Short mmCIF file of C-alpha atoms in Angstrom, two decimals:
data_model
loop_
_atom_site.label_atom_id
_atom_site.label_comp_id
_atom_site.label_asym_id
_atom_site.label_seq_id
_atom_site.Cartn_x
_atom_site.Cartn_y
_atom_site.Cartn_z
CA MET A 1 -4.46 8.81 26.40
CA THR A 2 -1.74 6.49 27.56
CA GLY A 3 -1.99 5.61 31.19
CA GLN A 4 -5.48 6.71 32.11
CA SER A 5 -8.73 5.77 30.50
CA VAL A 6 -11.31 8.41 29.56
CA SER A 7 -15.08 8.64 29.47
CA PRO A 8 -17.00 7.26 26.45
CA ASP A 9 -17.92 10.88 25.60
CA ALA A 10 -14.25 11.90 25.67
CA LEU A 11 -13.34 8.92 23.63
CA GLU A 12 -15.99 9.79 21.03
CA ASP A 13 -14.58 13.39 20.89
CA ALA A 14 -11.18 12.05 20.24
CA LEU A 15 -12.39 9.80 17.49
CA ARG A 16 -14.15 12.82 15.83
CA ALA A 17 -11.01 14.85 16.21
CA ILE A 18 -9.15 12.19 14.19
CA GLY A 19 -11.73 12.61 11.39
CA ALA A 20 -11.45 16.34 11.51
CA GLU A 21 -7.76 16.05 10.92
CA ARG A 22 -7.33 12.90 8.81
CA TYR A 23 -10.48 12.05 6.83
CA HIS A 24 -9.96 12.15 3.09
CA ASN A 25 -12.53 14.94 2.43
CA LEU A 26 -9.45 17.14 3.22
CA HIS A 27 -7.30 15.63 0.52
CA PRO A 28 -6.44 17.77 -2.50
CA PHE A 29 -7.74 15.13 -4.92
CA HIS A 30 -11.07 15.10 -3.30
CA ARG A 31 -11.40 18.75 -3.32
CA ALA A 32 -10.50 18.71 -7.02
CA LEU A 33 -13.04 15.95 -7.72
CA HIS A 34 -15.83 17.88 -5.98
CA GLY A 35 -14.75 21.20 -7.25
CA GLY A 36 -15.01 20.25 -10.85
CA THR A 37 -11.37 20.69 -11.89
CA LEU A 38 -10.74 17.15 -12.93
CA THR A 39 -11.02 15.83 -16.47
CA ARG A 40 -13.10 12.84 -17.42
CA PRO A 41 -10.07 10.54 -17.60
CA GLN A 42 -9.05 11.66 -14.10
CA VAL A 43 -12.55 10.86 -12.79
CA GLN A 44 -12.36 7.49 -14.53
CA ALA A 45 -9.08 6.74 -12.85
CA TRP A 46 -10.71 7.50 -9.49
CA ALA A 47 -13.77 5.33 -10.13
CA LEU A 48 -11.65 2.50 -11.52
CA ASN A 49 -9.37 2.44 -8.47
CA ARG A 50 -12.09 2.97 -5.94
CA TYR A 51 -13.88 0.01 -7.48
CA TYR A 52 -11.28 -2.22 -5.93
CA TYR A 53 -12.18 -0.79 -2.45
CA GLN A 54 -15.80 -1.24 -3.11
CA CYS A 55 -15.50 -4.87 -4.31
CA ARG A 56 -13.25 -5.78 -1.26
CA ILE A 57 -15.60 -4.36 1.34
CA PRO A 58 -17.86 -7.42 1.35
CA ALA A 59 -14.58 -9.57 1.85
CA LYS A 60 -13.70 -7.28 4.67
CA ASP A 61 -17.13 -7.61 6.26
CA ALA A 62 -17.17 -11.34 5.77
CA THR A 63 -13.80 -11.63 7.43
CA LEU A 64 -15.08 -9.79 10.47
CA LEU A 65 -18.41 -11.67 10.37
CA ALA A 66 -16.50 -14.95 10.56
CA ARG A 67 -14.85 -13.73 13.82
CA LEU A 68 -17.89 -12.34 15.69
CA PRO A 69 -18.96 -14.40 18.62
CA THR A 70 -22.73 -13.98 18.80
CA ALA A 71 -25.72 -14.32 16.47
CA GLU A 72 -26.67 -10.72 17.52
CA LEU A 73 -23.49 -9.25 16.47
CA ARG A 74 -23.40 -11.31 13.29
CA ARG A 75 -26.96 -10.31 12.25
CA GLU A 76 -26.01 -6.68 12.71
CA TRP A 77 -22.83 -7.04 10.69
CA ARG A 78 -24.61 -9.23 8.04
CA ARG A 79 -26.61 -6.18 6.94
CA ARG A 80 -23.53 -4.63 5.49
CA LEU A 81 -23.01 -7.79 3.30
CA VAL A 82 -26.62 -7.33 2.09
CA ASP A 83 -26.04 -3.59 1.37
CA HIS A 84 -22.98 -4.29 -0.71
CA ASP A 85 -23.79 -7.50 -2.47
CA GLY A 86 -27.50 -7.07 -2.83
CA ASP A 87 -30.12 -9.79 -3.02
CA ALA A 88 -30.04 -10.46 -6.73
CA PRO A 89 -27.77 -9.79 -9.74
CA GLY A 90 -27.43 -6.14 -10.37
CA THR A 91 -28.39 -5.01 -6.95
CA GLY A 92 -26.23 -3.90 -4.06
CA GLY A 93 -23.43 -1.32 -3.68
CA VAL A 94 -20.88 -3.07 -5.79
CA ALA A 95 -23.30 -3.32 -8.68
CA ARG A 96 -24.16 0.31 -8.26
CA TRP A 97 -20.49 1.23 -8.37
CA LEU A 98 -20.25 -0.47 -11.72
CA LYS A 99 -23.15 1.85 -12.93
CA LEU A 100 -20.74 4.70 -12.17
CA THR A 101 -17.81 3.17 -14.06
CA ASP A 102 -20.23 2.27 -16.98
CA GLY A 103 -21.56 5.87 -16.98
CA LEU A 104 -17.96 7.18 -17.21
CA GLY A 105 -17.35 5.14 -20.27
CA LEU A 106 -15.13 2.44 -18.81
CA ASP A 107 -15.33 -1.03 -20.15
CA ARG A 108 -16.94 -3.19 -17.46
CA ALA A 109 -14.76 -6.25 -18.13
CA TYR A 110 -11.66 -4.08 -17.83
CA VAL A 111 -12.85 -2.60 -14.50
CA GLU A 112 -13.71 -6.09 -13.02
CA SER A 113 -10.38 -7.47 -14.26
CA LEU A 114 -8.52 -5.12 -11.94
CA ASP A 115 -5.78 -4.98 -14.53
CA GLY A 116 -5.44 -1.24 -14.59
CA LEU A 117 -5.34 -0.68 -10.82
CA LEU A 118 -2.49 1.41 -9.27
CA PRO A 119 -0.46 -1.03 -7.27
CA ALA A 120 -0.81 1.39 -4.27
CA THR A 121 -4.59 0.98 -4.42
CA ARG A 122 -4.19 -2.75 -4.05
CA PHE A 123 -1.81 -2.51 -1.22
CA ALA A 124 -3.95 -0.04 0.73
CA VAL A 125 -7.15 -1.97 0.28
CA ASP A 126 -5.48 -5.27 1.06
CA ALA A 127 -4.06 -3.75 4.25
CA TYR A 128 -7.57 -2.87 5.38
CA VAL A 129 -8.81 -6.52 4.86
CA ALA A 130 -5.69 -7.80 6.65
CA PHE A 131 -6.22 -5.42 9.58
CA VAL A 132 -9.72 -6.70 10.07
CA ARG A 133 -8.54 -10.25 9.90
CA ASP A 134 -5.51 -9.83 12.30
CA ARG A 135 -6.49 -7.27 14.88
CA SER A 136 -8.84 -7.59 17.81
CA ILE A 137 -12.61 -7.46 17.11
CA LEU A 138 -12.75 -4.13 18.91
CA GLU A 139 -10.01 -2.58 16.58
CA ALA A 140 -11.65 -4.23 13.53
CA ILE A 141 -15.03 -2.55 14.36
CA ALA A 142 -13.32 0.76 15.18
CA SER A 143 -11.58 0.77 11.76
CA SER A 144 -15.07 1.08 10.18
CA LEU A 145 -15.68 4.45 11.98
CA THR A 146 -14.64 6.51 8.92
CA GLU A 147 -18.35 6.08 8.13
CA LEU A 148 -19.00 8.59 10.84
CA PHE A 149 -17.66 11.18 8.39
CA SER A 150 -18.94 9.91 5.10
CA PRO A 151 -22.47 11.49 4.76
CA THR A 152 -20.89 14.91 4.52
CA ILE A 153 -18.43 13.87 1.84
CA ILE A 154 -21.14 12.02 -0.04
CA SER A 155 -23.56 14.98 -0.23
CA GLU A 156 -20.57 17.29 -1.29
CA ARG A 157 -19.52 14.75 -3.85
CA VAL A 158 -23.00 14.21 -5.42
CA SER A 159 -23.88 17.87 -5.58
CA GLY A 160 -20.43 18.93 -6.70
CA MET A 161 -20.04 16.24 -9.47
CA LEU A 162 -23.59 16.84 -10.89
CA ARG A 163 -22.94 20.56 -11.02
CA HIS A 164 -19.44 20.44 -12.52
CA TYR A 165 -19.37 17.44 -14.84
CA ASP A 166 -21.60 17.11 -17.85
CA PHE A 167 -20.50 13.41 -18.12
CA VAL A 168 -22.02 12.59 -14.66
CA THR A 169 -25.76 12.02 -14.30
CA PRO A 170 -27.92 11.18 -11.19
CA GLU A 171 -28.15 7.65 -12.51
CA THR A 172 -24.41 7.11 -12.59
CA LEU A 173 -24.33 8.34 -8.96
CA ALA A 174 -26.84 5.86 -7.88
CA TYR A 175 -24.32 4.23 -5.52
CA PHE A 176 -24.34 7.15 -3.18
CA GLN A 177 -27.92 7.79 -2.30
CA PRO A 178 -28.46 4.60 -0.29
CA ARG A 179 -25.21 5.22 1.53
CA LEU A 180 -26.71 8.38 3.14
CA THR A 181 -28.88 6.19 5.29
CA GLN A 182 -26.81 2.99 5.41
CA ALA A 183 -23.61 4.71 6.67
CA PRO A 184 -25.11 6.44 9.61
CA ARG A 185 -27.02 3.26 10.65
CA ASP A 186 -23.70 1.29 10.48
CA SER A 187 -21.54 3.92 12.20
CA ASP A 188 -24.11 4.34 14.97
CA PHE A 189 -23.79 0.72 15.80
CA ALA A 190 -20.01 0.68 15.57
CA LEU A 191 -19.68 3.78 17.62
CA ALA A 192 -21.96 2.45 20.36
CA TYR A 193 -19.93 -0.74 20.30
CA VAL A 194 -16.59 1.04 20.64
CA ARG A 195 -18.00 3.39 23.43
CA GLU A 196 -19.11 0.40 25.47
CA HIS A 197 -16.13 -1.98 24.93
CA ALA A 198 -13.10 0.34 24.78
CA ARG A 199 -12.78 0.78 28.58
CA THR A 200 -9.06 0.57 29.40
CA ALA A 201 -6.55 3.15 28.31
CA GLY A 202 -4.86 0.43 26.16
CA GLN A 203 -8.12 -0.41 24.42
CA GLN A 204 -8.97 3.24 23.87
CA THR A 205 -5.53 3.87 22.31
CA ALA A 206 -6.13 0.90 20.08
CA VAL A 207 -9.35 2.14 18.73
CA LEU A 208 -7.92 5.61 18.03
CA ASN A 209 -5.07 3.97 16.18
CA ALA A 210 -7.47 1.78 14.28
CA LEU A 211 -9.33 4.85 13.01
CA LYS A 212 -6.04 6.61 12.18
CA PHE A 213 -5.04 3.46 10.24
CA LYS A 214 -8.25 3.50 8.26
CA CYS A 215 -7.94 7.20 7.51
CA GLY A 216 -4.47 6.40 6.30
CA VAL A 217 -5.90 3.75 3.88
CA LEU A 218 -8.33 6.19 2.34
CA TRP A 219 -5.71 9.03 2.14
CA ALA A 220 -3.08 6.83 0.54
CA MET A 221 -5.54 5.85 -2.15
CA LEU A 222 -5.96 9.50 -3.02
CA ASP A 223 -2.26 10.26 -2.81
CA ALA A 224 -1.64 7.54 -5.40
CA LEU A 225 -4.34 8.88 -7.77
CA ASP A 226 -3.17 12.44 -7.41
CA TYR A 227 0.45 11.49 -8.09
CA ALA A 228 -0.36 9.27 -11.06
CA TYR A 229 -3.14 11.26 -12.82
CA VAL A 230 -2.96 14.90 -11.85
CA ALA A 231 -0.18 17.10 -13.42
CA PRO A 232 2.44 16.24 -14.11
CA GLY A 233 0.86 12.80 -13.87
CA ARG A 234 3.21 9.95 -13.31
CA ILE A 235 1.25 6.76 -14.10
CA PRO A 236 3.28 3.81 -12.77
CA PRO A 237 4.07 0.99 -15.35
CA GLY A 238 1.06 -1.23 -16.13
CA ALA A 239 -1.66 0.94 -14.54
CA PHE A 240 -4.69 2.45 -16.39
CA ARG A 241 -3.71 4.93 -19.07
CA PRO A 242 -6.62 7.00 -20.31
CA ASP A 243 -7.43 6.77 -23.96
CA PRO A 244 -5.88 9.76 -25.61
CA SER A 245 -9.07 10.35 -27.62
CA MET B 1 2.96 -16.49 -22.71
CA THR B 2 -0.50 -17.83 -22.11
CA GLY B 3 -1.11 -21.12 -23.72
CA GLN B 4 2.48 -22.32 -24.59
CA SER B 5 5.49 -22.44 -22.35
CA VAL B 6 8.84 -21.11 -23.44
CA SER B 7 12.43 -22.13 -22.98
CA PRO B 8 14.29 -21.14 -19.70
CA ASP B 9 16.29 -18.67 -21.79
CA ALA B 10 13.14 -17.09 -23.23
CA LEU B 11 11.75 -16.90 -19.68
CA GLU B 12 14.83 -15.20 -18.35
CA ASP B 13 14.72 -12.74 -21.25
CA ALA B 14 11.06 -11.95 -20.41
CA LEU B 15 12.02 -11.41 -16.68
CA ARG B 16 14.90 -9.07 -17.67
CA ALA B 17 12.48 -7.22 -19.91
CA ILE B 18 10.21 -6.55 -16.92
CA GLY B 19 13.20 -5.08 -15.00
CA ALA B 20 14.05 -2.88 -17.95
CA GLU B 21 10.55 -1.43 -17.96
CA ARG B 22 9.55 -1.45 -14.31
CA TYR B 23 12.55 -1.51 -11.92
CA HIS B 24 12.70 1.55 -9.74
CA ASN B 25 15.98 2.93 -11.05
CA LEU B 26 13.68 4.43 -13.70
CA HIS B 27 11.57 6.37 -11.09
CA PRO B 28 11.95 10.10 -10.97
CA PHE B 29 12.61 10.04 -7.24
CA HIS B 30 15.55 7.77 -7.75
CA ARG B 31 16.96 9.78 -10.51
CA ALA B 32 16.65 12.93 -8.13
CA LEU B 33 18.27 10.98 -5.32
CA HIS B 34 21.27 9.94 -7.36
CA GLY B 35 21.38 13.16 -9.36
CA GLY B 36 21.91 15.32 -6.29
CA THR B 37 18.79 17.39 -6.58
CA LEU B 38 17.25 16.32 -3.24
CA THR B 39 17.61 18.27 0.03
CA ARG B 40 18.86 16.66 3.18
CA PRO B 41 15.28 16.33 4.60
CA GLN B 42 14.22 14.59 1.43
CA VAL B 43 17.00 12.11 1.74
CA GLN B 44 16.07 11.58 5.37
CA ALA B 45 12.53 10.82 4.33
CA TRP B 46 13.69 8.26 1.84
CA ALA B 47 16.05 6.55 4.44
CA LEU B 48 13.39 6.65 7.16
CA ASN B 49 10.82 4.94 4.94
CA ARG B 50 13.20 2.59 3.26
CA TYR B 51 14.13 1.49 6.77
CA TYR B 52 10.80 -0.25 7.04
CA TYR B 53 11.51 -2.25 3.94
CA GLN B 54 14.95 -3.22 5.29
CA CYS B 55 13.61 -4.17 8.68
CA ARG B 56 10.87 -6.43 7.21
CA ILE B 57 13.11 -8.27 4.82
CA PRO B 58 14.24 -10.70 7.46
CA ALA B 59 10.50 -11.30 8.29
CA LYS B 60 9.89 -11.97 4.61
CA ASP B 61 12.86 -14.33 4.34
CA ALA B 62 11.88 -16.21 7.49
CA THR B 63 8.28 -16.48 6.24
CA LEU B 64 9.60 -18.22 3.14
CA LEU B 65 12.21 -20.25 5.04
CA ALA B 66 9.36 -21.75 7.05
CA ARG B 67 7.71 -22.97 3.87
CA LEU B 68 10.72 -24.44 2.12
CA PRO B 69 10.63 -28.21 2.05
CA THR B 70 14.29 -29.25 2.08
CA ALA B 71 17.35 -28.59 4.17
CA GLU B 72 19.27 -27.71 1.00
CA LEU B 73 16.79 -24.97 0.11
CA ARG B 74 16.57 -23.67 3.74
CA ARG B 75 20.34 -23.52 4.09
CA GLU B 76 20.47 -21.49 0.82
CA TRP B 77 17.75 -19.14 2.02
CA ARG B 78 19.09 -18.88 5.57
CA ARG B 79 22.15 -16.86 4.29
CA ARG B 80 19.82 -14.11 3.54
CA LEU B 81 18.79 -13.97 7.18
CA VAL B 82 22.51 -13.90 8.17
CA ASP B 83 23.14 -11.07 5.74
CA HIS B 84 20.42 -8.91 7.14
CA ASP B 85 20.36 -9.75 10.83
CA GLY B 86 24.11 -10.38 11.20
CA ASP B 87 25.83 -12.52 13.81
CA ALA B 88 26.04 -10.05 16.65
CA PRO B 89 24.60 -6.75 17.70
CA GLY B 90 25.47 -4.00 15.33
CA THR B 91 26.16 -6.28 12.37
CA GLY B 92 24.15 -7.16 9.38
CA GLY B 93 22.21 -5.14 6.75
CA VAL B 94 19.49 -3.78 9.02
CA ALA B 95 22.11 -2.41 11.53
CA ARG B 96 24.04 -0.94 8.57
CA TRP B 97 20.89 0.83 7.35
CA LEU B 98 20.68 2.49 10.74
CA LYS B 99 24.16 3.89 10.26
CA LEU B 100 22.71 5.57 7.24
CA THR B 101 19.86 7.04 9.13
CA ASP B 102 22.28 8.02 11.93
CA GLY B 103 24.60 9.68 9.44
CA LEU B 104 21.64 11.63 8.06
CA GLY B 105 20.94 12.95 11.51
CA LEU B 106 17.79 11.07 12.24
CA ASP B 107 17.07 9.93 15.84
CA ARG B 108 17.52 6.21 15.96
CA ALA B 109 14.73 5.61 18.40
CA TYR B 110 12.35 7.60 16.12
CA VAL B 111 13.39 5.62 13.04
CA GLU B 112 12.96 2.28 14.89
CA SER B 113 9.54 3.40 16.28
CA LEU B 114 8.22 3.54 12.63
CA ASP B 115 6.02 6.36 13.84
CA GLY B 116 6.92 8.70 10.96
CA LEU B 117 6.44 6.19 8.14
CA LEU B 118 4.18 7.07 5.20
CA PRO B 119 1.18 4.68 5.46
CA ALA B 120 1.76 3.80 1.75
CA THR B 121 5.28 2.52 2.71
CA ARG B 122 3.73 0.18 5.24
CA PHE B 123 1.04 -1.03 2.96
CA ALA B 124 3.62 -1.77 0.13
CA VAL B 125 6.05 -3.56 2.36
CA ASP B 126 3.43 -5.50 4.17
CA ALA B 127 2.01 -6.53 0.79
CA TYR B 128 5.43 -8.09 -0.11
CA VAL B 129 5.53 -10.09 3.20
CA ALA B 130 1.90 -11.22 2.61
CA PHE B 131 2.76 -12.23 -1.01
CA VAL B 132 5.64 -14.49 0.11
CA ARG B 133 3.42 -16.01 2.75
CA ASP B 134 0.32 -16.65 0.56
CA ARG B 135 1.60 -17.50 -2.92
CA SER B 136 3.35 -20.60 -4.19
CA ILE B 137 7.07 -21.09 -3.28
CA LEU B 138 7.85 -20.57 -6.99
CA GLU B 139 6.20 -17.18 -7.02
CA ALA B 140 7.75 -16.22 -3.60
CA ILE B 141 11.15 -16.97 -4.87
CA ALA B 142 10.49 -15.21 -8.13
CA SER B 143 9.38 -12.11 -6.29
CA SER B 144 13.05 -11.69 -5.10
CA LEU B 145 14.33 -11.37 -8.60
CA THR B 146 14.47 -7.54 -8.40
CA GLU B 147 17.92 -8.37 -7.08
CA LEU B 148 18.97 -9.09 -10.65
CA PHE B 149 18.85 -5.45 -11.21
CA SER B 150 20.08 -4.07 -7.92
CA PRO B 151 23.94 -3.98 -8.54
CA THR B 152 23.55 -1.28 -11.18
CA ILE B 153 21.36 0.89 -9.02
CA ILE B 154 23.57 0.49 -6.00
CA SER B 155 26.76 1.62 -7.77
CA GLU B 156 24.86 4.52 -9.22
CA ARG B 157 23.49 5.44 -5.86
CA VAL B 158 26.75 5.24 -3.98
CA SER B 159 28.75 7.19 -6.51
CA GLY B 160 25.98 9.72 -7.11
CA MET B 161 25.27 10.30 -3.38
CA LEU B 162 28.89 10.65 -2.49
CA ARG B 163 29.53 13.09 -5.29
CA HIS B 164 26.48 15.27 -4.78
CA TYR B 165 25.73 15.36 -0.96
CA ASP B 166 28.17 16.72 1.53
CA PHE B 167 26.08 15.19 4.27
CA VAL B 168 26.83 11.68 2.97
CA THR B 169 30.04 9.80 3.68
CA PRO B 170 31.37 6.38 2.66
CA GLU B 171 30.65 5.28 6.30
CA THR B 172 27.03 6.20 6.24
CA LEU B 173 26.73 4.23 2.93
CA ALA B 174 28.23 1.06 4.52
CA TYR B 175 24.94 -0.79 3.81
CA PHE B 176 25.49 -0.93 0.09
CA GLN B 177 29.00 -2.36 -0.29
CA PRO B 178 28.26 -5.93 0.86
CA ARG B 179 25.05 -5.85 -1.21
CA LEU B 180 27.15 -5.72 -4.42
CA THR B 181 28.28 -9.27 -3.78
CA GLN B 182 25.29 -10.62 -1.78
CA ALA B 183 22.59 -9.60 -4.28
CA PRO B 184 24.22 -11.39 -7.27
CA ARG B 185 24.83 -14.53 -5.31
CA ASP B 186 21.15 -14.53 -4.07
CA SER B 187 19.68 -13.63 -7.49
CA ASP B 188 21.85 -16.29 -9.18
CA PHE B 189 20.24 -18.93 -6.97
CA ALA B 190 16.76 -17.52 -7.39
CA LEU B 191 17.00 -17.24 -11.16
CA ALA B 192 18.34 -20.79 -11.46
CA TYR B 193 15.51 -22.03 -9.28
CA VAL B 194 12.90 -20.17 -11.40
CA ARG B 195 14.42 -21.35 -14.70
CA GLU B 196 14.28 -24.89 -13.51
CA HIS B 197 10.92 -24.98 -11.82
CA ALA B 198 8.76 -22.66 -13.99
CA ARG B 199 8.00 -25.12 -16.73
CA THR B 200 4.32 -24.75 -17.69
CA ALA B 201 2.89 -21.70 -19.33
CA GLY B 202 0.80 -21.12 -16.12
CA GLN B 203 3.91 -21.21 -13.91
CA GLN B 204 5.84 -18.97 -16.25
CA THR B 205 3.01 -16.44 -16.27
CA ALA B 206 3.00 -16.63 -12.43
CA VAL B 207 6.61 -15.88 -12.13
CA LEU B 208 6.59 -12.94 -14.47
CA ASN B 209 3.54 -11.59 -12.64
CA ALA B 210 5.47 -12.05 -9.29
CA LEU B 211 8.31 -9.96 -10.57
CA LYS B 212 5.86 -7.27 -11.83
CA PHE B 213 4.21 -7.31 -8.40
CA LYS B 214 7.60 -6.78 -6.65
CA CYS B 215 8.57 -4.02 -9.02
CA GLY B 216 5.25 -2.45 -8.11
CA VAL B 217 6.12 -2.58 -4.40
CA LEU B 218 9.34 -0.73 -4.92
CA TRP B 219 7.84 1.77 -7.41
CA ALA B 220 4.92 2.48 -5.09
CA MET B 221 7.32 3.34 -2.24
CA LEU B 222 9.01 5.94 -4.41
CA ASP B 223 5.68 7.34 -5.73
CA ALA B 224 4.72 7.92 -2.09
CA LEU B 225 8.03 9.62 -1.21
CA ASP B 226 7.94 11.86 -4.27
CA TYR B 227 4.27 12.79 -3.69
CA ALA B 228 4.81 13.61 -0.02
CA TYR B 229 8.27 15.18 -0.01
CA VAL B 230 9.12 16.66 -3.34
CA ALA B 231 7.47 19.89 -4.41
CA PRO B 232 4.78 20.85 -3.82
CA GLY B 233 5.16 18.12 -1.04
CA ARG B 234 2.02 16.75 0.41
CA ILE B 235 2.90 15.00 3.54
CA PRO B 236 0.02 12.89 4.86
CA PRO B 237 -1.30 13.45 8.37
CA GLY B 238 0.96 11.87 10.93
CA ALA B 239 3.98 11.22 8.77
CA PHE B 240 7.61 12.38 9.32
CA ARG B 241 7.77 16.24 8.93
CA PRO B 242 11.33 17.48 8.51
CA ASP B 243 12.69 19.81 11.18
CA PRO B 244 12.29 23.35 9.58
CA SER B 245 15.77 24.18 10.86
#
């Protein structure tokens, strides 16, 4: 892909091939999460760390929103803020994620304090926000394209977790249901934008690298969880330690 | 330490206690590295990833240099740039690190390309540079205080690696010898600065947190190496894969 540019269809194929190789549904921690082999403390650790990703997504989207040049683009991107922050206290994706951590028995103040995060979670998520701040608008939009692959993982996750874990209920998984329609709507827009605006070989390479980068963010978050909390379990100093009870 | 400030001596004790609990000499990967239980490809992976830390240290120091308010402080901090970048091609710490990767049989262009880095390495190191850019000068200086603890780890590392690995020679470890005098000189300055300028309880908490943050950076780098390259070994997509030969 260096040298000569390709058609929008070929570019889309290359983006989808990256997902097929690098999306975190392939990660051993995710397979364990869906497959029912994790303990409740391990699911707690996942939800606690993933909360940091969820709560920084509006910051990521606002960072991009501030850089978008037209009202049309900003209106489109603004919907993501509404999805995550809601219209009133207790609504929106971040609040729904807290229903999950509540349902798993985590103290809400502890979750929101971020005190128990793995440092690697913070570094990976902050790298995503910085990428969206520092790179071209085209690359920033392309980095959201992991949502192309999320409906599959969400349906696997919901059905797998409900089937395997008696400590998980449909109510605690309320976060995921709206994402099944929000994510495709968002990724349709982002994909159309990238297909239209990534014309040169350099731009096309940049969007492919942006998607690889974002897959790396999600993958690194699971590496850190797997290393810290799955046997033998090497929790770094200061991070969440499950209650031995 | 919230509420009431403590004496400089008590602050120094608290800083040293953080090192005793969180410095990466305690990490299982480091113990394996020094203890001789790693393979040559595992040592390669360590040197390749650590190269990114080494090559970003001058960027970190220049970022702080640009923020320091007096010629006296800038002259002091400028020595770090000289140490790492040298005075001529082939001199300085970064060049000496490349002698290590050369000696381990890694292709220099591949190392410098950064193509094989673990994403987690990049996220952790970039978080360190961002910390020094975004936090107070006091916190930025405090984050360098891991050098208080480095002479011990360096002497363990050099003697352990020379004893255990026939693919390691004194010449390939040339990076470390000057650090035995540079690091104490640098940390003496930083410690004196922090003792003098961290007066309020809030400032003292901030410097302790800065050192915890930096310990987290170094620790997370080893977590990622251990997860990816030590059995069972789960190398993320796109990262360095040792030659099977």
